[in-house]
CSV table of C-alpha atoms and ligand atoms in Angstrom, one decimal:
chain,number,residue,atom,x,y,z
D,195,MET,CA,-16.9,-25.2,-33.4
D,196,ASP,CA,-15.8,-27.7,-30.6
D,197,ALA,CA,-12.3,-27.0,-29.8
D,198,TYR,CA,-10.2,-24.2,-31.4
D,199,LYS,CA,-7.7,-21.7,-31.1
D,200,LEU,CA,-7.7,-17.7,-31.9
D,201,LEU,CA,-5.5,-16.5,-34.2
D,202,ILE,CA,-4.8,-12.7,-34.4
D,203,SER,CA,-2.9,-10.5,-36.1
D,204,GLY,CA,-1.1,-7.4,-34.4
D,205,ASP,CA,-0.4,-4.3,-34.2
D,206,ILE,CA,-3.7,-2.7,-36.5
D,207,PRO,CA,-5.1,0.2,-34.6
D,208,LEU,CA,-9.1,0.0,-33.6
D,209,THR,CA,-10.7,2.9,-34.9
D,210,GLY,CA,-14.7,3.2,-35.1
D,211,HIS,CA,-17.5,2.5,-32.6
D,212,THR,CA,-18.7,-0.7,-29.9
D,213,SER,CA,-21.2,-1.0,-27.5
D,214,VAL,CA,-21.2,-2.7,-23.8
D,215,SER,CA,-23.1,-5.7,-23.4
D,216,GLY,CA,-24.6,-6.5,-20.1
D,217,GLY,CA,-23.1,-7.6,-16.6
D,218,LYS,CA,-22.2,-11.0,-16.5
D,219,ASN,CA,-21.3,-10.5,-12.9
D,220,THR,CA,-24.5,-8.1,-12.3
D,221,SER,CA,-26.9,-10.9,-14.0
D,222,VAL,CA,-25.1,-14.0,-12.6
D,223,ALA,CA,-26.8,-12.1,-9.8
D,224,LEU,CA,-29.9,-11.2,-10.7
D,225,ILE,CA,-31.0,-14.3,-12.0
D,226,PRO,CA,-30.6,-16.5,-8.9
D,227,ALA,CA,-32.7,-13.8,-7.3
D,228,ALA,CA,-35.9,-13.8,-9.8
D,229,LEU,CA,-36.0,-17.1,-8.5
D,230,MET,CA,-37.2,-15.5,-4.3
D,231,CYS,CA,-40.2,-14.3,-6.4
D,232,ASP,CA,-43.9,-15.3,-6.1
D,233,ASP,CA,-44.6,-14.5,-9.5
D,234,PRO,CA,-42.2,-14.3,-12.8
D,235,CYS,CA,-40.3,-11.0,-13.6
D,236,THR,CA,-38.6,-9.8,-16.4
D,237,LEU,CA,-35.3,-9.7,-17.1
D,238,ASP,CA,-33.3,-7.5,-20.0
D,239,ASN,CA,-30.1,-7.0,-21.3
D,240,LEU,CA,-28.6,-10.3,-19.9
D,241,PRO,CA,-26.0,-11.1,-22.4
D,242,ASP,CA,-25.5,-14.2,-24.3
D,243,ILE,CA,-22.0,-15.5,-22.9
D,244,GLU,CA,-21.9,-18.8,-21.3
D,245,ASP,CA,-22.3,-18.0,-17.3
D,246,VAL,CA,-25.9,-17.4,-18.7
D,247,HIS,CA,-27.3,-20.6,-20.0
D,248,VAL,CA,-25.6,-22.1,-17.2
D,249,LEU,CA,-28.0,-20.4,-14.9
D,250,VAL,CA,-30.5,-21.3,-17.6
D,251,ASP,CA,-30.0,-25.1,-16.7
D,252,ILE,CA,-29.7,-24.7,-13.8
D,253,LEU,CA,-33.2,-22.7,-13.1
D,254,ARG,CA,-34.6,-25.0,-15.1
D,255,GLY,CA,-33.2,-28.2,-13.9
D,256,LEU,CA,-35.4,-26.5,-10.0
D,257,GLY,CA,-38.9,-27.2,-11.7
D,258,ALA,CA,-38.4,-23.0,-13.0
D,259,ARG,CA,-39.6,-22.1,-16.5
D,260,VAL,CA,-37.0,-20.2,-18.4
D,261,ASP,CA,-37.5,-18.6,-21.6
D,262,TYR,CA,-34.7,-16.5,-22.7
D,263,SER,CA,-34.2,-15.1,-26.0
D,264,THR,CA,-30.1,-14.4,-27.1
D,265,VAL,CA,-31.7,-11.4,-29.9
D,266,THR,CA,-33.8,-9.5,-27.4
D,267,LYS,CA,-31.7,-11.0,-24.6
D,268,ARG,CA,-34.4,-11.2,-23.3
D,269,MET,CA,-34.8,-13.5,-20.2
D,270,VAL,CA,-38.8,-14.4,-18.4
D,271,ILE,CA,-38.1,-16.4,-15.1
D,272,ASP,CA,-41.3,-18.1,-14.3
D,273,PRO,CA,-39.8,-19.5,-10.2
D,274,ARG,CA,-43.0,-21.1,-9.1
D,275,GLY,CA,-43.0,-24.2,-10.8
D,276,VAL,CA,-39.9,-24.5,-8.0
D,277,ASN,CA,-40.0,-28.3,-7.1
D,278,ALA,CA,-36.1,-28.9,-5.8
D,279,CYS,CA,-33.8,-26.6,-3.7
D,280,THR,CA,-30.6,-29.4,-5.1
D,281,VAL,CA,-28.3,-28.3,-7.5
D,282,PRO,CA,-25.6,-31.8,-7.7
D,283,TYR,CA,-22.0,-30.7,-8.6
D,284,LYS,CA,-21.9,-31.8,-12.3
D,285,GLN,CA,-23.6,-27.5,-13.2
D,286,THR,CA,-22.0,-26.2,-10.0
D,287,GLN,CA,-18.5,-26.7,-10.9
D,288,ARG,CA,-19.6,-24.6,-14.7
D,289,MET,CA,-19.5,-21.5,-13.0
D,290,ARG,CA,-18.0,-19.3,-9.9
D,291,ALA,CA,-21.5,-17.2,-9.1
D,292,SER,CA,-24.2,-20.7,-8.4
D,293,TYR,CA,-23.4,-20.4,-4.9
D,294,TYR,CA,-25.9,-17.3,-5.3
D,295,LEU,CA,-28.3,-20.9,-5.4
D,296,LEU,CA,-27.9,-21.0,-1.8
D,297,GLY,CA,-28.9,-17.5,-0.7
D,298,ALA,CA,-32.0,-17.7,-3.2
D,299,LEU,CA,-33.0,-21.7,-3.1
D,300,LEU,CA,-32.5,-20.8,1.0
D,301,THR,CA,-35.4,-18.0,0.4
D,302,ARG,CA,-37.1,-19.3,-1.5
D,303,CYS,CA,-37.8,-22.8,-0.4
D,304,GLY,CA,-36.3,-23.0,3.4
D,305,GLU,CA,-33.3,-25.3,2.5
D,306,ALA,CA,-30.2,-25.5,0.0
D,307,ASN,CA,-28.1,-28.1,-1.3
D,308,VAL,CA,-25.7,-27.1,-3.8
D,309,GLY,CA,-22.7,-28.5,-4.3
D,310,TYR,CA,-19.1,-26.8,-4.8
D,311,PRO,CA,-18.5,-23.7,-7.2
D,312,GLY,CA,-16.2,-24.2,-10.1
D,313,GLY,CA,-15.3,-20.6,-11.8
D,314,CYS,CA,-11.3,-19.6,-12.5
D,315,ALA,CA,-8.6,-20.9,-10.8
D,316,ILE,CA,-6.8,-17.3,-9.9
D,317,GLY,CA,-6.0,-18.2,-6.0
D,318,ASN,CA,-7.9,-19.6,-3.7
D,319,ARG,CA,-12.0,-18.9,-3.1
D,320,PRO,CA,-12.9,-20.2,0.6
D,321,PHE,CA,-17.0,-18.6,1.4
D,322,ASP,CA,-16.2,-18.5,4.8
D,323,GLN,CA,-18.2,-15.5,5.0
D,324,HIS,CA,-21.4,-16.7,2.3
D,325,ILE,CA,-21.2,-19.4,6.2
D,326,LYS,CA,-20.7,-17.1,8.5
D,327,GLY,CA,-24.0,-14.8,7.3
D,328,PHE,CA,-25.9,-17.4,6.4
D,329,ARG,CA,-25.3,-18.6,10.1
D,330,ALA,CA,-25.4,-15.7,11.4
D,331,LEU,CA,-29.5,-15.4,10.6
D,332,GLY,CA,-29.7,-19.3,11.8
D,333,ALA,CA,-29.2,-21.1,9.2
D,334,GLU,CA,-27.4,-24.6,10.0
D,335,VAL,CA,-25.1,-24.6,7.2
D,336,SER,CA,-22.9,-28.1,6.8
D,337,GLU,CA,-20.6,-29.5,4.2
D,338,GLU,CA,-22.0,-32.9,3.4
D,339,GLY,CA,-20.3,-35.3,0.3
D,340,GLY,CA,-19.3,-31.9,-1.9
D,341,MET,CA,-22.6,-30.2,-0.6
D,342,ILE,CA,-22.8,-27.4,0.9
D,343,CYS,CA,-26.4,-27.4,3.8
D,344,ALA,CA,-27.9,-24.7,4.0
D,345,LYS,CA,-31.9,-25.0,6.2
D,346,GLY,CA,-34.2,-23.0,8.6
D,347,SER,CA,-35.9,-20.2,8.8
D,348,LEU,CA,-34.0,-17.3,8.3
D,349,GLN,CA,-34.0,-14.7,11.0
D,350,GLY,CA,-32.5,-10.5,10.6
D,351,ARG,CA,-29.6,-10.1,12.4
D,352,THR,CA,-26.4,-7.9,12.1
D,353,VAL,CA,-23.4,-9.6,9.8
D,354,PHE,CA,-19.8,-7.8,9.7
D,355,PHE,CA,-17.9,-9.3,6.7
D,356,ASP,CA,-14.3,-9.7,8.4
D,357,ARG,CA,-13.4,-8.6,4.7
D,358,ILE,CA,-14.9,-6.9,2.0
D,359,THR,CA,-16.5,-9.7,0.0
D,360,VAL,CA,-18.6,-9.4,-3.3
D,361,GLY,CA,-20.0,-12.7,-3.6
D,362,GLY,CA,-20.1,-13.4,0.3
D,363,THR,CA,-22.7,-10.2,0.1
D,364,ILE,CA,-24.5,-10.7,-2.4
D,365,ASN,CA,-25.3,-14.1,-1.1
D,366,VAL,CA,-26.2,-12.8,2.3
D,367,MET,CA,-28.3,-10.3,0.5
D,368,LEU,CA,-30.3,-13.1,-1.2
D,369,ALA,CA,-31.3,-14.7,2.2
D,370,ALA,CA,-32.2,-11.9,4.0
D,371,VAL,CA,-34.6,-10.6,1.3
D,372,LYS,CA,-37.7,-12.1,3.2
D,373,ALA,CA,-36.0,-12.8,6.5
D,374,LYS,CA,-38.1,-11.8,9.7
D,375,GLY,CA,-36.9,-8.6,11.2
D,376,GLN,CA,-33.8,-6.3,10.0
D,377,THR,CA,-30.3,-7.3,8.9
D,378,VAL,CA,-27.5,-5.1,8.4
D,379,LEU,CA,-24.1,-6.1,6.6
D,380,CYS,CA,-21.6,-4.4,7.3
D,381,ASN,CA,-18.1,-3.6,6.0
D,382,ALA,CA,-20.4,-4.6,2.5
D,383,ALA,CA,-18.8,-4.6,-0.7
D,384,ARG,CA,-19.6,-1.5,-2.6
D,385,GLU,CA,-19.5,-2.9,-6.7
D,386,PRO,CA,-22.3,-1.9,-9.2
D,387,HIS,CA,-23.6,-4.9,-8.9
D,388,VAL,CA,-24.5,-5.3,-5.2
D,389,VAL,CA,-26.2,-2.2,-6.1
D,390,ASP,CA,-27.8,-3.2,-9.1
D,391,LEU,CA,-29.0,-6.2,-7.4
D,392,ALA,CA,-30.4,-3.9,-4.6
D,393,ASN,CA,-32.5,-2.5,-7.5
D,394,PHE,CA,-33.3,-4.9,-9.0
D,395,LEU,CA,-34.4,-6.2,-5.7
D,396,ASN,CA,-36.6,-3.3,-4.8
D,397,SER,CA,-38.4,-3.3,-7.8
D,398,MET,CA,-39.9,-6.3,-6.9
D,399,GLY,CA,-41.3,-4.5,-3.4
D,400,ALA,CA,-37.3,-6.3,-0.9
D,401,SER,CA,-36.8,-3.2,1.4
D,402,VAL,CA,-32.8,-2.9,1.1
D,403,LYS,CA,-31.2,0.5,1.9
D,404,GLY,CA,-27.4,2.0,1.8
D,405,ALA,CA,-25.8,-0.7,-0.8
D,406,GLY,CA,-23.0,1.3,-2.5
D,407,THR,CA,-22.1,2.6,0.5
D,408,ASP,CA,-19.8,0.0,3.5
D,409,THR,CA,-23.2,-0.5,6.0
D,410,ILE,CA,-26.1,-2.3,3.5
D,411,ARG,CA,-29.9,-2.6,5.8
D,412,ILE,CA,-32.4,-5.2,4.5
D,413,ARG,CA,-35.4,-5.4,6.0
D,414,GLY,CA,-37.4,-8.5,5.6
D,415,VAL,CA,-40.9,-8.5,3.9
D,416,GLN,CA,-43.3,-12.0,2.9
D,417,LYS,CA,-44.0,-11.7,-0.7
D,418,LEU,CA,-41.3,-10.6,-3.8
D,419,HIS,CA,-44.0,-9.2,-6.8
D,420,ALA,CA,-43.3,-9.4,-10.8
D,421,SER,CA,-41.1,-6.7,-12.3
D,422,GLN,CA,-39.6,-5.9,-14.8
D,423,TYR,CA,-35.5,-5.1,-15.2
D,424,THR,CA,-33.0,-4.2,-16.9
D,425,VAL,CA,-29.0,-5.5,-16.5
D,426,ILE,CA,-26.3,-2.7,-16.0
D,427,PRO,CA,-23.8,-2.3,-18.3
D,428,ASP,CA,-20.5,-4.7,-18.0
D,429,GLN,CA,-17.7,-3.0,-16.8
D,430,ILE,CA,-15.2,-4.9,-16.9
D,431,GLU,CA,-16.0,-5.6,-20.4
D,432,THR,CA,-16.0,-1.4,-20.7
D,433,GLY,CA,-12.9,-1.7,-19.3
D,434,THR,CA,-11.1,-4.7,-21.3
D,435,LEU,CA,-12.0,-2.2,-24.6
D,436,MET,CA,-10.8,0.8,-23.8
D,437,ILE,CA,-7.5,-0.9,-22.7
D,438,ALA,CA,-7.6,-3.1,-26.2
D,439,ALA,CA,-7.9,0.6,-27.7
D,440,ALA,CA,-5.4,1.9,-25.9
D,441,ALA,CA,-3.0,-1.1,-26.7
D,442,THR,CA,-3.4,-0.1,-30.4
D,443,HIS,CA,-3.7,3.7,-30.0
D,444,GLY,CA,-6.2,3.5,-31.6
D,445,ASP,CA,-9.8,5.6,-31.7
D,446,VAL,CA,-12.8,4.0,-30.4
D,447,THR,CA,-15.7,5.0,-28.9
D,448,VAL,CA,-17.6,2.9,-26.3
D,449,HIS,CA,-21.5,3.0,-26.2
D,450,GLY,CA,-23.6,2.0,-23.4
D,451,CYS,CA,-21.3,1.9,-20.3
D,452,ILE,CA,-21.4,4.1,-17.0
D,453,PRO,CA,-17.9,6.2,-17.6
D,454,THR,CA,-18.5,6.9,-14.0
D,455,HIS,CA,-17.4,3.0,-13.5
D,456,MET,CA,-14.5,3.6,-15.0
D,457,GLU,CA,-12.9,6.3,-13.0
D,458,ALA,CA,-10.1,3.9,-11.7
D,459,LEU,CA,-9.4,2.6,-15.3
D,460,THR,CA,-10.0,6.3,-16.3
D,461,ALA,CA,-7.7,7.9,-14.1
D,462,LYS,CA,-4.7,5.0,-14.9
D,463,LEU,CA,-4.3,5.6,-18.8
D,464,LEU,CA,-4.7,8.9,-18.6
D,465,GLU,CA,-1.8,9.0,-16.0
D,466,MET,CA,-0.3,7.2,-19.1
D,467,GLY,CA,-0.6,9.3,-21.5
D,468,VAL,CA,-3.9,8.0,-23.1
D,469,SER,CA,-6.6,10.0,-24.2
D,470,VAL,CA,-10.6,9.2,-22.1
D,471,THR,CA,-13.5,11.1,-22.6
D,472,ASP,CA,-16.5,10.5,-21.9
D,473,GLU,CA,-20.2,11.8,-22.2
D,474,ASP,CA,-23.6,10.7,-20.8
D,475,ASP,CA,-23.0,6.8,-21.9
D,476,ALA,CA,-20.4,7.0,-24.1
D,477,ILE,CA,-16.1,6.4,-23.3
D,478,ARG,CA,-13.9,7.8,-25.9
D,479,VAL,CA,-10.0,6.9,-25.8
D,480,ARG,CA,-7.4,7.7,-28.4
D,481,PRO,CA,-4.2,8.2,-28.6
D,482,ILE,CA,-1.7,11.3,-27.6
D,483,GLY,CA,2.2,9.5,-27.7
D,484,PRO,CA,4.2,6.8,-26.5
D,485,HIS,CA,2.6,5.3,-23.0
D,486,ARG,CA,4.3,5.3,-19.2
D,487,ALA,CA,4.6,3.3,-17.2
D,488,ILE,CA,2.6,3.8,-14.7
D,489,ASN,CA,1.6,1.4,-10.8
D,490,VAL,CA,-1.5,-0.4,-10.5
D,491,LYS,CA,-2.9,-1.5,-7.5
D,492,THR,CA,-6.2,-3.7,-7.6
D,493,GLN,CA,-8.9,-3.2,-5.0
D,494,GLU,CA,-12.2,-3.2,-4.3
D,495,TYR,CA,-14.4,-0.8,-6.0
D,496,PRO,CA,-14.1,2.3,-6.6
D,497,GLY,CA,-10.7,0.8,-6.8
D,498,PHE,CA,-9.0,-0.6,-9.4
D,499,PRO,CA,-10.9,-3.4,-10.9
D,500,THR,CA,-8.6,-7.4,-9.8
D,501,ASP,CA,-11.0,-8.0,-12.6
D,502,LEU,CA,-9.1,-5.6,-15.0
D,503,GLN,CA,-5.8,-6.3,-13.8
D,504,GLN,CA,-4.6,-8.7,-16.7
D,505,PRO,CA,-5.5,-6.7,-19.4
D,506,MET,CA,-4.2,-4.1,-17.9
D,507,SER,CA,-1.0,-5.8,-17.0
D,508,ALA,CA,-0.6,-7.0,-20.5
D,509,LEU,CA,-1.1,-3.7,-21.4
D,510,LEU,CA,2.0,-1.9,-19.4
D,511,CYS,CA,3.9,-4.6,-21.3
D,512,LYS,CA,5.1,-2.1,-24.6
D,513,ALA,CA,5.1,2.0,-22.2
D,514,GLN,CA,8.6,3.2,-21.4
D,515,GLY,CA,9.5,2.9,-18.2
D,516,THR,CA,9.1,-0.1,-15.7
D,517,SER,CA,5.4,-0.1,-14.5
D,518,VAL,CA,5.0,-2.4,-10.4
D,519,VAL,CA,1.6,-3.6,-10.7
D,520,THR,CA,0.0,-5.2,-7.2
D,521,GLU,CA,-2.3,-7.9,-7.3
D,522,THR,CA,-4.5,-8.0,-3.9
D,523,ILE,CA,-7.7,-9.5,-4.5
D,524,PHE,CA,-6.6,-13.0,-5.3
D,525,GLU,CA,-3.3,-14.8,-5.0
D,526,SER,CA,-2.8,-16.3,-9.1
D,527,ARG,CA,-3.8,-13.5,-11.1
D,528,PHE,CA,-0.3,-13.2,-13.3
D,529,LYS,CA,-0.7,-16.5,-15.3
D,530,HIS,CA,-0.5,-14.6,-18.6
D,531,LEU,CA,2.2,-12.7,-17.8
D,532,SER,CA,4.5,-15.5,-18.1
D,533,GLU,CA,2.4,-16.9,-21.2
D,534,MET,CA,3.1,-13.1,-22.5
D,535,ARG,CA,7.4,-13.8,-22.2
D,536,ARG,CA,6.9,-16.2,-25.1
D,537,MET,CA,5.4,-12.7,-26.7
D,538,GLY,CA,8.5,-10.9,-25.4
D,539,ALA,CA,7.5,-8.9,-23.1
D,540,ARG,CA,9.6,-8.5,-19.9
D,541,ALA,CA,8.0,-9.6,-16.6
D,542,ARG,CA,9.2,-10.7,-13.2
D,543,ILE,CA,6.7,-11.0,-10.9
D,544,LEU,CA,7.9,-11.6,-7.5
D,545,GLU,CA,4.5,-13.4,-4.9
D,546,GLN,CA,1.9,-10.4,-5.6
D,547,THR,CA,3.6,-8.1,-7.4
D,548,ALA,CA,4.9,-7.8,-10.9
D,549,PHE,CA,7.4,-5.5,-12.0
D,550,ILE,CA,7.0,-4.8,-16.0
D,551,GLU,CA,9.4,-3.4,-18.0
D,552,GLY,CA,8.2,-2.0,-21.5
D,553,THR,CA,9.5,-2.8,-24.3
D,554,GLN,CA,8.5,-1.9,-28.5
D,555,GLU,CA,9.6,-6.1,-29.6
D,556,LEU,CA,6.4,-7.8,-29.0
D,557,HIS,CA,5.8,-10.8,-31.4
D,558,GLY,CA,3.2,-13.1,-31.3
D,559,ALA,CA,3.8,-16.4,-30.7
D,560,PRO,CA,1.6,-19.8,-29.0
D,561,VAL,CA,-0.5,-18.7,-25.6
D,562,THR,CA,-2.3,-20.5,-23.4
D,563,ALA,CA,-6.1,-18.6,-21.6
D,564,THR,CA,-5.5,-20.0,-18.1
D,565,ASP,CA,-9.1,-18.1,-16.5
D,566,LEU,CA,-11.7,-15.6,-18.0
D,567,ARG,CA,-9.2,-12.9,-17.6
D,568,ALA,CA,-6.3,-13.6,-18.2
D,569,GLY,CA,-8.1,-14.9,-21.3
D,570,ALA,CA,-8.8,-11.3,-22.2
D,571,ALA,CA,-5.7,-9.7,-21.2
D,572,LEU,CA,-3.4,-12.0,-24.3
D,573,VAL,CA,-6.1,-10.8,-27.1
D,574,VAL,CA,-5.5,-7.1,-26.2
D,575,ALA,CA,-1.6,-8.6,-26.6
D,576,GLY,CA,-2.1,-10.4,-29.4
D,577,LEU,CA,-3.5,-6.4,-30.6
D,578,MET,CA,-0.7,-4.5,-29.7
D,579,ALA,CA,1.9,-7.4,-30.9
D,580,THR,CA,3.4,-8.2,-34.2
D,581,GLY,CA,2.9,-11.1,-36.3
D,582,THR,CA,-0.1,-13.5,-34.9
D,583,THR,CA,-0.4,-14.7,-32.0
D,584,GLU,CA,-2.2,-18.3,-31.2
D,585,ILE,CA,-4.6,-18.4,-28.1
D,586,TYR,CA,-5.0,-21.8,-26.7
D,587,GLU,CA,-8.2,-22.6,-25.1
D,588,PRO,CA,-10.3,-18.7,-25.8
D,589,GLY,CA,-13.3,-20.6,-24.0
D,590,PHE,CA,-13.0,-19.6,-21.5
D,591,ILE,CA,-13.7,-15.6,-22.6
D,592,GLU,CA,-17.0,-16.9,-23.5
D,593,ARG,CA,-17.9,-17.5,-19.8
D,594,GLY,CA,-18.1,-13.9,-19.9
D,595,TYR,CA,-17.5,-11.5,-23.2
D,596,GLU,CA,-19.6,-11.4,-25.0
D,597,HIS,CA,-19.4,-11.8,-29.0
D,598,LEU,CA,-16.0,-9.9,-28.2
D,599,GLU,CA,-14.2,-11.6,-31.6
D,600,GLU,CA,-17.5,-10.2,-33.8
D,601,LYS,CA,-16.8,-6.4,-31.7
D,602,LEU,CA,-13.4,-5.7,-32.5
D,603,ARG,CA,-13.6,-7.3,-35.3
D,604,ALA,CA,-16.1,-4.7,-36.7
D,605,LEU,CA,-13.3,-2.4,-34.9
D,606,GLY,CA,-10.6,-3.1,-37.4
D,607,ALA,CA,-9.1,-6.6,-35.6
D,608,ILE,CA,-7.9,-9.5,-37.6
D,609,VAL,CA,-8.9,-12.0,-35.3
D,610,ARG,CA,-10.0,-15.7,-35.9
D,611,ARG,CA,-10.9,-19.2,-35.5
D,612,GLU,CA,-8.5,-22.6,-36.5
D,613,PRO,CA,-9.6,-25.7,-35.1
D,614,VAL,CA,-7.6,-27.8,-33.3
S,29,EPU,N1,-12.8,-14.1,0.4
S,29,EPU,C1,-12.9,-14.7,1.7
S,29,EPU,N2,-14.1,-14.9,2.3
S,29,EPU,C2,-15.5,-15.7,1.7
S,29,EPU,C3,-15.3,-14.6,0.7
S,29,EPU,C4,-14.0,-14.0,-0.2
S,29,EPU,O1,-11.7,-15.2,2.3
S,29,EPU,O2,-15.9,-15.6,1.6
S,29,EPU,C5,-11.3,-13.4,-0.7
S,29,EPU,C6,-11.3,-14.3,-1.3
S,29,EPU,O3,-10.3,-15.0,-1.9
S,29,EPU,C7,-10.7,-12.5,-2.2
S,29,EPU,C8,-11.4,-11.3,-1.8
S,29,EPU,O4,-12.0,-12.1,-0.3
S,29,EPU,O5,-9.1,-12.9,-2.0
S,29,EPU,C9,-13.1,-11.1,-2.0
S,29,EPU,O6,-13.5,-12.3,-2.6
S,29,EPU,P1,-15.1,-12.0,-3.2
S,29,EPU,O7,-15.8,-12.6,-2.9
S,29,EPU,O8,-15.1,-10.2,-3.5
S,29,EPU,O9,-15.4,-12.3,-4.9
S,29,EPU,P2,-16.1,-13.4,-5.8
S,29,EPU,O10,-17.3,-12.5,-5.3
S,29,EPU,O11,-15.3,-14.9,-5.8
S,29,EPU,C10,-16.9,-11.4,-7.9
S,29,EPU,C11,-16.5,-11.9,-9.0
S,29,EPU,C12,-15.1,-11.6,-9.6
S,29,EPU,C13,-14.4,-11.1,-9.2
S,29,EPU,C14,-14.3,-10.7,-7.2
S,29,EPU,C15,-13.8,-9.4,-7.3
S,29,EPU,C16,-18.6,-12.1,-9.3
S,29,EPU,C17,-19.6,-14.1,-10.0
S,29,EPU,N3,-17.0,-13.1,-9.6
S,29,EPU,O12,-15.8,-12.7,-6.8
S,29,EPU,O13,-15.4,-11.7,-11.5
S,29,EPU,O14,-12.8,-10.7,-9.1
S,29,EPU,O15,-15.4,-10.7,-7.2
S,29,EPU,O16,-14.1,-8.2,-7.7
S,29,EPU,O17,-19.0,-12.0,-9.4
S,29,EPU,C18,-14.8,-12.0,-12.6
S,29,EPU,O18,-15.1,-11.9,-13.8
S,29,EPU,O19,-13.6,-12.1,-13.2
S,29,EPU,C19,-14.2,-12.6,-12.0
S,29,EPU,C20,-13.2,-12.9,-11.2
C-alpha cells in the first residue's frame, strides 16, 4: 500500500504472548561491520524493517553480494566484490546510521565518501565526535558538496569523547578494528548494541575489549574471517510492547527479550503501579491498580533510554497526578505530546521538560507521526484512548518496528490501515 493512515480503536486490554524481533540499532551497525570482513558473513535475527532494506541497497551498490530472507531473517553478506567507496546522499539521507559506512569503508578501502546522514528529525544531531575520532586515528576528513570524505591509513590512538555518543563510539570502533596498534576509546557509550557490535567483531577475529564499560580497547588486526552471528533482541521494541501492555491495563508476556536491558523501564513501570515480572528471556506486564504519575529523566545506558521516552510519556498522559519528563539527549522529542493534545492530553512543554497532568478523558483524534518513536508513542496513545485514533505518516514506524501492527492485532488490538 502506498500512502496510508493507521486506524486504532482503543481502550481494549491487550492480552497474550508476543515475541520481540532483532534489534534495529544493533542491526544497522552490524551490517556495515560485515563489509570489513575478508570473507562472507552470516547474520541471523535481522528484523524486516525499512532501515535494514536501505542498507541492503547500499551494500549492493558498493559491489557486495547480499542475500536477505525476510522469512528466516538471515542475511549473508559477501563483501569480496566491493569496488566502490562512495555512497551518494540519495541513499544516505534515508537513514541515520548510514554514517557507519564511513568507519566501515575507511577500514575496508582506506577511503570513504558518504553523503550526509538522514534519520529522524529529533533535534540537531551533530557528528563532530565521529570526525574527531577518525582524525585522531590519522584520517584526513573533509566535507565537500554534501559529502563527508575520509581517507588515510589508520594508526591506533586514544580518543576521548567530549560527550557520550552511541554513534561516535560505534563508528570509531569500526575504524579502529584494523588500525595499526591499540586504540582506546574513553567516555564510550555502554549501550547493548555497542556490546553486540564488539561481540560480532570479535567473532570475526577482532580484538575489542571492555565494551559495555566506558573504556574500550581495540588492538588492530590484519584480517577478519568469516563468522555466523545472531543479533540481540530489540530493547526499544521490548519496551514499547511493555508500555503498550501497561497502557491498556492488559496482561502481556514479551518473549525473546533480555530482561537486564530493560531495568530502567521496569523500575519506572513498577513505580507507576504496574506489575512487571521476568524470567530468563521473557517479561510479563500485568495491571495492579490505577497508574500513578512519576518523573522520568532520559540518560545514556543504563539510564532511561531516550528512545522509550516518547512511548512512556504517552502512557503518563493517563496516570493519576502530574508527571515530569526531562529529555536530556535530543532537543526535539516531545512532538507527539503536541499531537496528543488533540486527543485530550494535558501536557505543557518547557524547553526540555514536559509537565504531564494525567487525565482519564483521552479520546481518539487524527494525529501525525513526526518520527519513528513519536509514531510508536501515538500507537500507545491510540491503544489507550476511547474511540478511533487516526495516525497519519505511520511509515516512520516501519523504519524501526518489525510488523508492529500484526503483533498488536495478535494481542487483541483493533488496528487497520486505510489508504489516504
Ligand atoms: N552528539 C554530539 N556529537 C556527536 C554525536 C552525538 O554532540 O558527534 C550528541 C547528539 O546530538 C545527542 C547525543 O550526543 O545529543 C547522543 O547522540 P548519540 O550519538 O548517542 O546518538 P545517535 O548515535 O545519533 C543512536 C540511536 C538513536 C538513539 C541514540 C541515543 C542509532 C542508529 N540511533 O543515535 O536511536 O536515540 O543513539 O541512544 O543507533 C531511534 O532508534 O529512534 C533513535 C533515534
